[in-house]
Coordinates of C-alpha atoms in Angstrom, one line a residue:
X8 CA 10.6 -4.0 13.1
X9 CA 7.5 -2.5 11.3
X10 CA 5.4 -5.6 12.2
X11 CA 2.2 -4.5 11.7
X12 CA 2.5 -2.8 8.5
X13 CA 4.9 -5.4 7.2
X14 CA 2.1 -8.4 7.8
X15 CA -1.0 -5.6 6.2
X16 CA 1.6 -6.0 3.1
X17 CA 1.6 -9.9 3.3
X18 CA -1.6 -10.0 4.2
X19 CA -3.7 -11.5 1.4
X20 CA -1.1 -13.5 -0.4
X21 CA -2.8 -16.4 1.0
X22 CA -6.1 -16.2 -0.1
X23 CA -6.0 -15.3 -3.8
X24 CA -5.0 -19.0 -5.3
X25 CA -1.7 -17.1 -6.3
X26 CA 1.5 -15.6 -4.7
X27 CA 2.1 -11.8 -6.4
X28 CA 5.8 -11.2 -5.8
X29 CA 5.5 -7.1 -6.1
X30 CA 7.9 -5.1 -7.6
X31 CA 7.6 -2.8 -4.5
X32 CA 8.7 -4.7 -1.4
X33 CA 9.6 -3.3 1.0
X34 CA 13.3 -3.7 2.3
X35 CA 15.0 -1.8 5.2
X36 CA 18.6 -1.4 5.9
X37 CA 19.6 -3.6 9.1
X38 CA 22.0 -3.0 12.0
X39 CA 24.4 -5.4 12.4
X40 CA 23.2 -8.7 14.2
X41 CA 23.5 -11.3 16.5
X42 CA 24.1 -15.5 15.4
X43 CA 20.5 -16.9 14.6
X44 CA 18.4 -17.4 17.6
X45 CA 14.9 -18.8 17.5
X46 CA 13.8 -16.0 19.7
X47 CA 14.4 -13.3 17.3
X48 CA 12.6 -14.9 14.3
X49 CA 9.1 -13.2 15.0
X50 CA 7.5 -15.8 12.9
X51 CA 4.4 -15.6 11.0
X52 CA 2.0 -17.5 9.1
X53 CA -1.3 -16.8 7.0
X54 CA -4.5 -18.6 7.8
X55 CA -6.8 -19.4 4.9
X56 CA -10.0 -20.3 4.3
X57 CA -10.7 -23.4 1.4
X58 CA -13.9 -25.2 -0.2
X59 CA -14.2 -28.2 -2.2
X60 CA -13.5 -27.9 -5.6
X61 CA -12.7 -24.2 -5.0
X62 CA -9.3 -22.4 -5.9
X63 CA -6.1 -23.7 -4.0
X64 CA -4.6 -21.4 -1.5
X65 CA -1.2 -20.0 -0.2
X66 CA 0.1 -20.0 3.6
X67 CA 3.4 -18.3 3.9
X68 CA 5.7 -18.7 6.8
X69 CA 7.6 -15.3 7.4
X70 CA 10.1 -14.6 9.7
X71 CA 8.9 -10.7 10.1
X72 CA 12.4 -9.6 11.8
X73 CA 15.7 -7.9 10.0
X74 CA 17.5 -8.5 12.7
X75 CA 19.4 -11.7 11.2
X76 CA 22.5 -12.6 10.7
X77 CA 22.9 -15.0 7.4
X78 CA 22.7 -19.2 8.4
X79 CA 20.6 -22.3 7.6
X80 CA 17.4 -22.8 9.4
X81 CA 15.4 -26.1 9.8
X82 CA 11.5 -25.5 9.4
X83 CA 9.4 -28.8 10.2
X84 CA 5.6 -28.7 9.2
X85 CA 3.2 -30.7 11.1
X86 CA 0.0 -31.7 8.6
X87 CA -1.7 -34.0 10.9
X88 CA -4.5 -31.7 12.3
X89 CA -5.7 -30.9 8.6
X90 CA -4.9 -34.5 7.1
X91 CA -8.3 -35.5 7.1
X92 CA -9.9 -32.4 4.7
X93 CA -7.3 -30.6 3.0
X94 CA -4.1 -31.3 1.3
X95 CA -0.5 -29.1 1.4
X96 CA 1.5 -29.4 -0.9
X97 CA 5.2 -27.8 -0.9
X98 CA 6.3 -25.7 -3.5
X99 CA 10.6 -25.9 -2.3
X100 CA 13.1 -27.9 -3.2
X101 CA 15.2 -29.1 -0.1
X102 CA 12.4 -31.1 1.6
X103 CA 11.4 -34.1 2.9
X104 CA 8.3 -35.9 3.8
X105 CA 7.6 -38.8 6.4
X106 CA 3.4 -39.0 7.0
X107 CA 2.2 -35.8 7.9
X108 CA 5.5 -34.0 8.7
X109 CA 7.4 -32.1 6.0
X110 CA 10.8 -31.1 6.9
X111 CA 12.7 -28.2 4.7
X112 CA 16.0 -27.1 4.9
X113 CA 16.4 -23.8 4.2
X114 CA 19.7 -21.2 3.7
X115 CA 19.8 -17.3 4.7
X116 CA 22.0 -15.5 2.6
X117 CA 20.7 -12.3 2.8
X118 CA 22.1 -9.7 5.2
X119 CA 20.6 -6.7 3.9
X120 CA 17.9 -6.7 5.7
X121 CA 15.3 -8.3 4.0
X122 CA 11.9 -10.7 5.7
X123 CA 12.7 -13.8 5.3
X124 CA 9.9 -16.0 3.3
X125 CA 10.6 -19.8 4.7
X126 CA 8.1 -21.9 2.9
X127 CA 5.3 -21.2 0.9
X128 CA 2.4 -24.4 0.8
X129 CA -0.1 -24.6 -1.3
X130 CA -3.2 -25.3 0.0
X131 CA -6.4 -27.4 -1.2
X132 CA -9.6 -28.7 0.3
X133 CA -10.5 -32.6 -0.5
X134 CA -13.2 -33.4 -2.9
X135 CA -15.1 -34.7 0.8
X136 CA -14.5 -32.3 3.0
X137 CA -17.3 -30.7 4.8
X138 CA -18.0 -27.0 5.8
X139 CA -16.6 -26.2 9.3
X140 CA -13.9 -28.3 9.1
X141 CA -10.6 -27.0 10.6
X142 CA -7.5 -27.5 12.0
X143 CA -3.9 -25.5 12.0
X144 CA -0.7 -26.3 10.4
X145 CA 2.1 -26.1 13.0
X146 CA 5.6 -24.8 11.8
X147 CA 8.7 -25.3 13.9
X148 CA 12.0 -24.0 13.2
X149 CA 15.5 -24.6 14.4
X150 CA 18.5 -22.6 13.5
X151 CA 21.2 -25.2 12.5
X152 CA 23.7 -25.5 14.8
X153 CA 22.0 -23.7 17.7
X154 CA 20.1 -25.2 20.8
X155 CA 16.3 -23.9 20.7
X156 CA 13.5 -23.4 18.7
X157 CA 10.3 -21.5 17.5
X158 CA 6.6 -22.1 16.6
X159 CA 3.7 -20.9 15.1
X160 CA 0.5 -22.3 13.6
X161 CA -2.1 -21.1 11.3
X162 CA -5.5 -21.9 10.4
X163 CA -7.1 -24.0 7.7
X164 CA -10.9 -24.1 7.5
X165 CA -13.4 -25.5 4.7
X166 CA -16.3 -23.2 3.8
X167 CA -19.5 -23.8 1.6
X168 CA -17.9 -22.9 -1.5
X169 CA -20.1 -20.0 -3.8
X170 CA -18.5 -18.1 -6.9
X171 CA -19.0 -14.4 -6.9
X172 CA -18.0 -12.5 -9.8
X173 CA -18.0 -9.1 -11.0
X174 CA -17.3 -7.1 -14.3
X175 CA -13.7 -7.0 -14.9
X176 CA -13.9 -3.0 -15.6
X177 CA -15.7 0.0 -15.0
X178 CA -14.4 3.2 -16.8
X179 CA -15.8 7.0 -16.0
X180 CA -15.5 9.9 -17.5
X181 CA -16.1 13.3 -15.6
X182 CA -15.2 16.8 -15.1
X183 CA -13.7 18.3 -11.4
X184 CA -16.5 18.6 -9.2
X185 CA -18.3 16.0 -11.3
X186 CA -20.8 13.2 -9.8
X187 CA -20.6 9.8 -11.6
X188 CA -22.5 7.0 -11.4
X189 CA -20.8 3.6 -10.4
X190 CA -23.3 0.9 -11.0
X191 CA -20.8 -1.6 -9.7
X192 CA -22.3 -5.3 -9.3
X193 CA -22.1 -8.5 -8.2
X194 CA -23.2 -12.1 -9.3
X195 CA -23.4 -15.5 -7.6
X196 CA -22.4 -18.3 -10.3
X197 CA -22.1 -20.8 -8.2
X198 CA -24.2 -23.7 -7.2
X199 CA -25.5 -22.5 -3.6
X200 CA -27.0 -19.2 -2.6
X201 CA -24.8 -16.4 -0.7
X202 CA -25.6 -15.9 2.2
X203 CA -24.9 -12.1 2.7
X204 CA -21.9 -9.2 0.9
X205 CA -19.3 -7.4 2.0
X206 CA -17.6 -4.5 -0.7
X207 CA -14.3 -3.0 -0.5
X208 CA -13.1 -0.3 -2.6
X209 CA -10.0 1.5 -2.3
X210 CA -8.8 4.5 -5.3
X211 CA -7.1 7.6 -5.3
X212 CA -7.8 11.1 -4.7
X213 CA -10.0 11.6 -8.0
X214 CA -12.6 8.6 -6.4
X215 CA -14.2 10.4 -3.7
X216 CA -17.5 8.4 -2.7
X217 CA -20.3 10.8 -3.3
X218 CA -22.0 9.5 0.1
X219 CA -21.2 8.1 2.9
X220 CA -23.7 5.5 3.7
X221 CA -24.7 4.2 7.3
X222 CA -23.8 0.7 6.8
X223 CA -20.3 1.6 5.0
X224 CA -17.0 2.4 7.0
X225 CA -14.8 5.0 5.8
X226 CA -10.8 5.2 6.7
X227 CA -9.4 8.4 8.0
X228 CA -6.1 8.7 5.8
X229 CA -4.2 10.5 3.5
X230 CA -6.5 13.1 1.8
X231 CA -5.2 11.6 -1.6
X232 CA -6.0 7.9 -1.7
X233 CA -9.0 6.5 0.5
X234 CA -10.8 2.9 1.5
X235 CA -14.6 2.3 2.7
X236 CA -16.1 -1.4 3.4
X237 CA -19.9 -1.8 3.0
X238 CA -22.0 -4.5 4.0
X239 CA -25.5 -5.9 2.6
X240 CA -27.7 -8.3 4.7
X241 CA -28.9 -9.7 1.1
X242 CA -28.9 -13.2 0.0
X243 CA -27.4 -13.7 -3.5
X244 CA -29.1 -16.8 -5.4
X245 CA -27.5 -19.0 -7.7
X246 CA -27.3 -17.4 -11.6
X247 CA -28.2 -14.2 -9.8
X248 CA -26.8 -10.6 -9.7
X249 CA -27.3 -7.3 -7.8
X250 CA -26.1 -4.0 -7.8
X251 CA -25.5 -0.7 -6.0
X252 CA -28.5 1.3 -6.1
X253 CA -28.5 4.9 -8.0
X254 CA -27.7 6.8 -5.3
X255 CA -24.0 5.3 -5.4
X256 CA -21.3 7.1 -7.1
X257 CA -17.9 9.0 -7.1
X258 CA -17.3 12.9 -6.7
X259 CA -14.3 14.0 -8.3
X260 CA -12.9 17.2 -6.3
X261 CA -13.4 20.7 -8.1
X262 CA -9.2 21.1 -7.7
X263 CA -8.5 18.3 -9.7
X264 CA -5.9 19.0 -12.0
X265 CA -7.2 18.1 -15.8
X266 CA -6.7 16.2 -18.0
X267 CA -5.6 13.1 -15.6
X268 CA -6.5 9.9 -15.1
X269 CA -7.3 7.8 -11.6
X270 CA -7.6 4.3 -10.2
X271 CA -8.9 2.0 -8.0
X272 CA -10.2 -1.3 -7.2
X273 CA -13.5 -2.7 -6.1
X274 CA -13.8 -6.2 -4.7
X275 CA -16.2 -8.7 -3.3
X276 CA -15.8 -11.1 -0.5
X277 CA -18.0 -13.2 1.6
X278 CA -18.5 -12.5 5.3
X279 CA -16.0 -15.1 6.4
X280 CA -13.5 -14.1 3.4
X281 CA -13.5 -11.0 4.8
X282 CA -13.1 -11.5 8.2
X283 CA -10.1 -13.6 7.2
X284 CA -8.3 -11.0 5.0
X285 CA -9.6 -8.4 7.6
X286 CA -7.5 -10.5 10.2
X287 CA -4.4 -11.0 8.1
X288 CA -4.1 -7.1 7.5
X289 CA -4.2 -6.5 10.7
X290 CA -7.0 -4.1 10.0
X291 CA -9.2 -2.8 12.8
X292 CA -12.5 -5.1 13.6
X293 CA -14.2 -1.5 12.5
X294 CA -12.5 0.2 9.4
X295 CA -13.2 3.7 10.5
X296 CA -16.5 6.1 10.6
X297 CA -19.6 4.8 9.8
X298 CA -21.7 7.6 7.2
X299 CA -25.0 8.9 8.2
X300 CA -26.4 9.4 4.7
X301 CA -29.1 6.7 4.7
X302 CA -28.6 3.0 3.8
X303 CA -26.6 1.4 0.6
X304 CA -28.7 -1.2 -0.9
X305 CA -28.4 -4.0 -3.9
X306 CA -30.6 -4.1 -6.1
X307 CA -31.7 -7.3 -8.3
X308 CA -30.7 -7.2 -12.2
X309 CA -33.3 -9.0 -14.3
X310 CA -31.0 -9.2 -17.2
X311 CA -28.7 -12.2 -15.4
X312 CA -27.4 -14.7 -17.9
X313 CA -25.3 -18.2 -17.5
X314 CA -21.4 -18.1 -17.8
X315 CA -19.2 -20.7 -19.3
X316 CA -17.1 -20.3 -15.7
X317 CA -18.1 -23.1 -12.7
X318 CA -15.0 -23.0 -10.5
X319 CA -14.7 -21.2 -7.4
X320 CA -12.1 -18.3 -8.3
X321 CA -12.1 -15.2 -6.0
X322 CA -9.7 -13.2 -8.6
X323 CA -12.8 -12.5 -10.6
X324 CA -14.7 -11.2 -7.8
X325 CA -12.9 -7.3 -8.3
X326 CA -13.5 -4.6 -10.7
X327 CA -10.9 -1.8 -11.8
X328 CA -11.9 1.7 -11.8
X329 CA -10.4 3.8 -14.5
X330 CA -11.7 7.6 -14.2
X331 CA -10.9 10.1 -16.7
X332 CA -11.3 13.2 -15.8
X333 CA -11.8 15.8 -18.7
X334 CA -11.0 19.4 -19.1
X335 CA -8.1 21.7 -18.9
X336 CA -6.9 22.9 -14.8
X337 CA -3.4 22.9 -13.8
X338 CA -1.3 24.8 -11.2
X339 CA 1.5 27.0 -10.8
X340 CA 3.8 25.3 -8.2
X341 CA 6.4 27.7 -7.4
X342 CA 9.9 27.3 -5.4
X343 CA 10.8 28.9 -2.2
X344 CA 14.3 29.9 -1.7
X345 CA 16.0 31.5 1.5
X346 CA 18.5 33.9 2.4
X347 CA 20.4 33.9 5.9
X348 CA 22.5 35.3 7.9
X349 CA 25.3 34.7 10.1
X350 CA 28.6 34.6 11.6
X351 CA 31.1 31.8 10.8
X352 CA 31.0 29.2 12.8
X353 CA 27.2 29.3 14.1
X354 CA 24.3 27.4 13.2
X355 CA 21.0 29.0 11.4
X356 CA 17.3 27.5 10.3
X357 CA 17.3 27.3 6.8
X358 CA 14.0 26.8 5.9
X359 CA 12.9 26.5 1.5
X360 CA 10.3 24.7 -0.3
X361 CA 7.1 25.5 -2.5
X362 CA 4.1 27.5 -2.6
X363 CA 0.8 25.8 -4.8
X364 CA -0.6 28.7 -6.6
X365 CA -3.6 27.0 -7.7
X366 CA -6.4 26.2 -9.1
X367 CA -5.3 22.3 -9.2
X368 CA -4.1 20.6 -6.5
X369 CA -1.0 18.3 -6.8
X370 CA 0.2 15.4 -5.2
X371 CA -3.2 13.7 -5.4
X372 CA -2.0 10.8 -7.1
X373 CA -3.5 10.8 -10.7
X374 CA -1.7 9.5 -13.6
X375 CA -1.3 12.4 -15.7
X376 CA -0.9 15.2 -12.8
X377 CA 2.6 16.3 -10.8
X378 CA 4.1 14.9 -7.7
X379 CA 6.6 17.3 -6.9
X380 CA 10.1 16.4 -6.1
X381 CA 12.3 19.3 -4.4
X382 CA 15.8 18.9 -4.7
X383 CA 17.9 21.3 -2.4
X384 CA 21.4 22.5 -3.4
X385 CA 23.3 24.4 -0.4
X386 CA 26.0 26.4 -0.7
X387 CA 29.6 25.1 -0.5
X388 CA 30.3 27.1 2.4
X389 CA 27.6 25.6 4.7
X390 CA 26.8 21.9 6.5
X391 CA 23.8 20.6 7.2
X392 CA 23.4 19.6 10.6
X393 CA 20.0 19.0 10.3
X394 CA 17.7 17.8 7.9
X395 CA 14.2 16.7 7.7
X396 CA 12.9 13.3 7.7
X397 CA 11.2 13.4 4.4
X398 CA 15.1 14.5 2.7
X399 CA 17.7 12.4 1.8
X400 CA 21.5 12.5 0.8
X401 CA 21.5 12.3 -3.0
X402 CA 25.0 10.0 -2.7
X403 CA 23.8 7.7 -0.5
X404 CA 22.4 4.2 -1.9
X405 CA 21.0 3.5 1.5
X406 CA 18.4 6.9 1.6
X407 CA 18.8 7.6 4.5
X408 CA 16.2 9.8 6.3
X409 CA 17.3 13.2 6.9
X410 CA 20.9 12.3 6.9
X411 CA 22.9 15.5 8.1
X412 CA 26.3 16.4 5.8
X413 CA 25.0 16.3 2.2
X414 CA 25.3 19.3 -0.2
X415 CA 22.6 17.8 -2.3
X416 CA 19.2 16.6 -1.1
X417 CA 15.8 15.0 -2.6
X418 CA 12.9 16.1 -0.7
X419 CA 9.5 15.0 -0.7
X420 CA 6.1 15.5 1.1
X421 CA 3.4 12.9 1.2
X422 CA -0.1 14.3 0.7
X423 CA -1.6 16.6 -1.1
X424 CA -1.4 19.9 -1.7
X425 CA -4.1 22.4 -2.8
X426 CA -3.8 26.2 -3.4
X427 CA -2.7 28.2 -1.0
X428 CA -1.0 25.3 0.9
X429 CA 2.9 26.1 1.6
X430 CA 5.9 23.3 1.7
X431 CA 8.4 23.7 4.1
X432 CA 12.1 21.5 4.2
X433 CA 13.6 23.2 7.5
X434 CA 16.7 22.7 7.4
X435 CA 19.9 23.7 10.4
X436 CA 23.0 24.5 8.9
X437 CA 26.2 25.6 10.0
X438 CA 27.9 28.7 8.5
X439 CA 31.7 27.5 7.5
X440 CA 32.7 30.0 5.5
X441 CA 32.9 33.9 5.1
X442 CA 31.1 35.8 2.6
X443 CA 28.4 35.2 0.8
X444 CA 27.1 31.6 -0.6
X445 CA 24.8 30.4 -3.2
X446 CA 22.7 27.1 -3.1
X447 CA 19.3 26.5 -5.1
X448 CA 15.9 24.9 -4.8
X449 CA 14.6 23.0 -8.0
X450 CA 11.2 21.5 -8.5
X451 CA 10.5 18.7 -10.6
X452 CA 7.2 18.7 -11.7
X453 CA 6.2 15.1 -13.3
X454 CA 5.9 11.1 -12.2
X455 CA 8.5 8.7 -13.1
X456 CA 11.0 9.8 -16.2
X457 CA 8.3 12.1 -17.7
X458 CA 8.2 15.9 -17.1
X459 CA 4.4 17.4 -16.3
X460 CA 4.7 21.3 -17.3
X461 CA 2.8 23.5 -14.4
X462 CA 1.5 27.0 -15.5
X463 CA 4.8 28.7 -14.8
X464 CA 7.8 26.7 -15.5
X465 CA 10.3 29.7 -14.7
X466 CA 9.3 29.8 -11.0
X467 CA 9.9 26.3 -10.3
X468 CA 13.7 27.3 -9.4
X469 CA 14.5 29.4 -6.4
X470 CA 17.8 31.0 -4.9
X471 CA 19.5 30.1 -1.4
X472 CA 21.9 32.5 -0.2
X473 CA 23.9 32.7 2.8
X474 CA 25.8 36.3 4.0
X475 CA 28.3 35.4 6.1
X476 CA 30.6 37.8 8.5
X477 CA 33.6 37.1 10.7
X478 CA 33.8 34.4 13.3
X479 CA 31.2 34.6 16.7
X480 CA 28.2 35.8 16.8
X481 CA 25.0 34.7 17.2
X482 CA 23.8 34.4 13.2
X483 CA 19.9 35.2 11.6
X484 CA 17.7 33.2 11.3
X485 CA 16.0 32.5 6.8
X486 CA 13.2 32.5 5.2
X487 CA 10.6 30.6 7.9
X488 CA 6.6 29.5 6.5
X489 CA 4.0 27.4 8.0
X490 CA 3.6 23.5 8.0
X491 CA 7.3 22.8 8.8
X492 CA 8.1 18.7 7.5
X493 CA 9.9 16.9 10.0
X494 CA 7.4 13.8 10.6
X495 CA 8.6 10.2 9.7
X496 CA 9.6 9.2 6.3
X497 CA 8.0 6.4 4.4
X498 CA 10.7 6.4 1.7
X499 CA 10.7 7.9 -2.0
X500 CA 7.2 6.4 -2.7
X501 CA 4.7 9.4 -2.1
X502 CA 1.4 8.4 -0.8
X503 CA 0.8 5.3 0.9
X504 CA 2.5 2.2 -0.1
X505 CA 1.6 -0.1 -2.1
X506 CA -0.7 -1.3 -3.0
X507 CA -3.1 1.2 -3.7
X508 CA -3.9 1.6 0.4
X509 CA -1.4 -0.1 2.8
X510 CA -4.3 -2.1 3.7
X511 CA -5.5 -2.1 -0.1
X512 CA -6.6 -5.1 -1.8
X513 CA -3.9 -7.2 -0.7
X514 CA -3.6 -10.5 -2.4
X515 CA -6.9 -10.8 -4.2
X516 CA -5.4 -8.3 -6.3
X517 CA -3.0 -8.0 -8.9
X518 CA -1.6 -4.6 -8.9
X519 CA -2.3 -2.6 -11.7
X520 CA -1.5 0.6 -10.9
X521 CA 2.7 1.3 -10.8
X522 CA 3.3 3.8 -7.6
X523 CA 4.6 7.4 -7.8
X524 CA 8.4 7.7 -7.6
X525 CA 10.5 10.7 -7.8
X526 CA 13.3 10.9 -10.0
X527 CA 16.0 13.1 -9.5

């Protein structure tokens, strides 16, 4: 059901003031399903936090299951606890209103498998409503035609309303193993002080933080994209800004490959804003280690000066991070191919991939360096009764996860790789036919439709044969290597998700950064 990561992707889409339909949603293939019940909807709902005069808001009513089978669904909206401070306001078509209760119809066509987005509100506080206020907005629906139903309720709550802002962009330039400053900053333009900071930032591999500070929390990920949360007991006046001291900064790692370009994002919230997107991605009350290299502080800037801007508008609060990193370090990726033996009829490990050479890394995520896409061509006298997770069936439209049966398959590891480290597809297959057979392994070294050259393009192919005897026998076993991939697939998209960090930016953000896909 993937609940947990499916609500750290829908997390946010409240609290921006705008609803980001991303080109990369996820969908999953579903097993055939039962009539609706209102058991199986696994509902849920974004809470939000509003302020008077201050941006309006989304809440989003999901039903987080796959597990349905096509039909019309009643969802009834009760207002009445947050009548007196905010207003909702329906965005559908197919609904009615009597006092404080909005009813909407609503069809299910889909059956591929797909969350199902009820109704989205739109959310704003009244020009008198005070700080503290709150109250939840109760959704009930009914499957048509079936006895039952299913609730949920989210949160609404007015806060003192501030305006932090921060420069739109930040752009470094560096070498590998280069330290650059990142003077990121913030400023309070609106008409009451704020009370406290909270930072996120989340990048790829090339924006490693320089230190890790004791009041910041760092995840424990992928080594290729990372998040860390910092938090400043610091009062922000009205018309005043701070910013990271000079010890702050970004490391980029000596293997980078170069040229290439990274990403990221840096954002502001309040306390509470971040408590409530903190809640809605399901993200851990701590984010992960705390550093141990001293204390990141804000620092006043003298140099403040009056904006035109006066509304409340949390999209203006994040900065994007464009590193370019200068010089000239690729590597030499190069394939692994296999040769077994057997007798007709058995079964063998098959076992190919790739070997990084060096001195780059790959698979780090940067915009002008490889991800590398293996695509494994057995023999014809040979089935694949096994395959790894992270390989899928080049016919099937559904991909599949290590779908036995295919001749042709697209592999794929998620993470990076740095010299020296070895790729390993093990693969079973099952020797049909005497003599001997050839199959081939085939890198593709680039990102999207556009070919990235390593050092050595004439090893990026590699042979697979298969010598075959008579019938019976016990068979040999190929080519074997360390680091065998057989863990769970996340689909084509190397790295992790979405959004730059599953738990990224969420809704505040507008992506701007187009994920890694192979093409075959």
């Amino acid at each position: 059901m993937l609940k947990h990561s499916t609500r750290r992707w829908l997390a946010g889409l409240g609290v921006a003031g705008a609803f980001v339909a991303a080109s990369a949603t996820p969908t999953f293939a579903a097993p055939a399903a039962p009539a609706p019940r209102a058991e199986n909807l696994d509902l849920y709902a974004n809470s939000v936090i509003v302020a008077p005069g201050g941006t309006e808001k989304w809440v989003n009513l999901f039903s987080l299951t796959t597990e349905r089978q096509p039909g019309d669904y009643s969802v009834k909206v009760d207002r009445s606890k947050i009548d007196d401070f905010a207003d909702v306001e329906n965005t559908g078509d197919d609904c009615t209103e009597a006092g404080a209760i909005l009813t909407c119809k609503v069809e299910d066509r889909d059956d591929d498998g797909t969350y199902l987005n009820f109704v989205s509100l739109l959310v704003r506080a009244k020009a008198d409503a005070k700080p503290d206020q709150r109250g939840e907005l109760t959704f009930t629906v009914t499957p048509n035609g079936k006895s039952g139903s299913v609730s949920y309720s989210s949160t609404v709550e007015v806060g003192e309303g501030v305006d932090l802002t921060t420069n739109e962009s930040l752009e470094l330039k560096g070498t590998p193993g280069a330290t650059l400053k990142a003077p990121l900053r913030v400023t309070n333009r609106g008409e009451v002080p704020a009370e406290d900071a909270v930072l996120y930032v989340v990048g790829a591999d090339g924006l490693q933080p320089s230190k890790r500070y004791e009041n910041c929390e760092y995840t424990e990920g992928t080594p290729h994209d990372f998040a860390f949360v910092c938090r400043f007991d610091t009062t922000i006046g009205t018309n005043s800004s701070f910013r990271l001291d000079d010890s702050f900064g970004f490391t980029v790692p000596a293997d980078t490959w170069a040229p290439n370009t990274f990403g990221g994002f840096s954002t502001w919230f309040t306390p509470a804003d971040w408590d409530e997107y903190r809640s809605e991605a399901e993200l851990p009350a701590k984010l992960g280690p705390t550093g141990t290299e001293g204390e990141l502080k804000l620092e006043p800037v003298v140099d403040a000066r009056r904006s035109g801007q006066t509304d409340v508008n949390p999209i203006d609060n994040s900065t994007w991070i464009d590193l370019r990193v200068t010089g000239n370090q690729r590597a030499d990726v190069v394939a692994r191919g296999a040769t077994v033996t057997g007798d007709v009829g058995t079964t063998v490990a098959l076992t190919v991939g790739y070997v990084n050479n060096g001195p780059a890394a790959v698979n780090t995520g940067g915009g002008e360096s490889p991800w590398i896409g293996t695509t494994v061509t057995l023999p014809n006298g040979v089935t694949a009764v096994r395959a790894p997770e992270n390989c899928f069936d080049s016919e099937d439209d559904e991909w599949e996860p290590g779908k036995p049966g295919a001749r042709v398959y697209y592999c794929y590891v998620d993470g990076s790789s740095k010299k020296g480290d070895k790729v390993d597809y093990a693969f079973q297959v099952r020797i049909d036919k005497a003599g001997e057979q050839a199959g081939e392994v085939t890198l593709r070294t680039g990102r999207e439709e556009t070919e990235i050259k390593d050092l050595n393009p004439a090893n990026d192919t590699a042979q697979i044969l298969v010598n075959s005897g008579g019938d019976g026998g016990q068979g040999g076993g190929g080519d074997g290597g360390a680091l065998p991939i057989t863990g769970q697939s996340t689909g084509l998209i190397a790295g992790l998700g979405a959004l730059l960090l599953a738990a990224g930016v969420g809704g505040y953000l507008v992506a701007r950064r187009r994920r890694t896909r192979f093409v075959a």
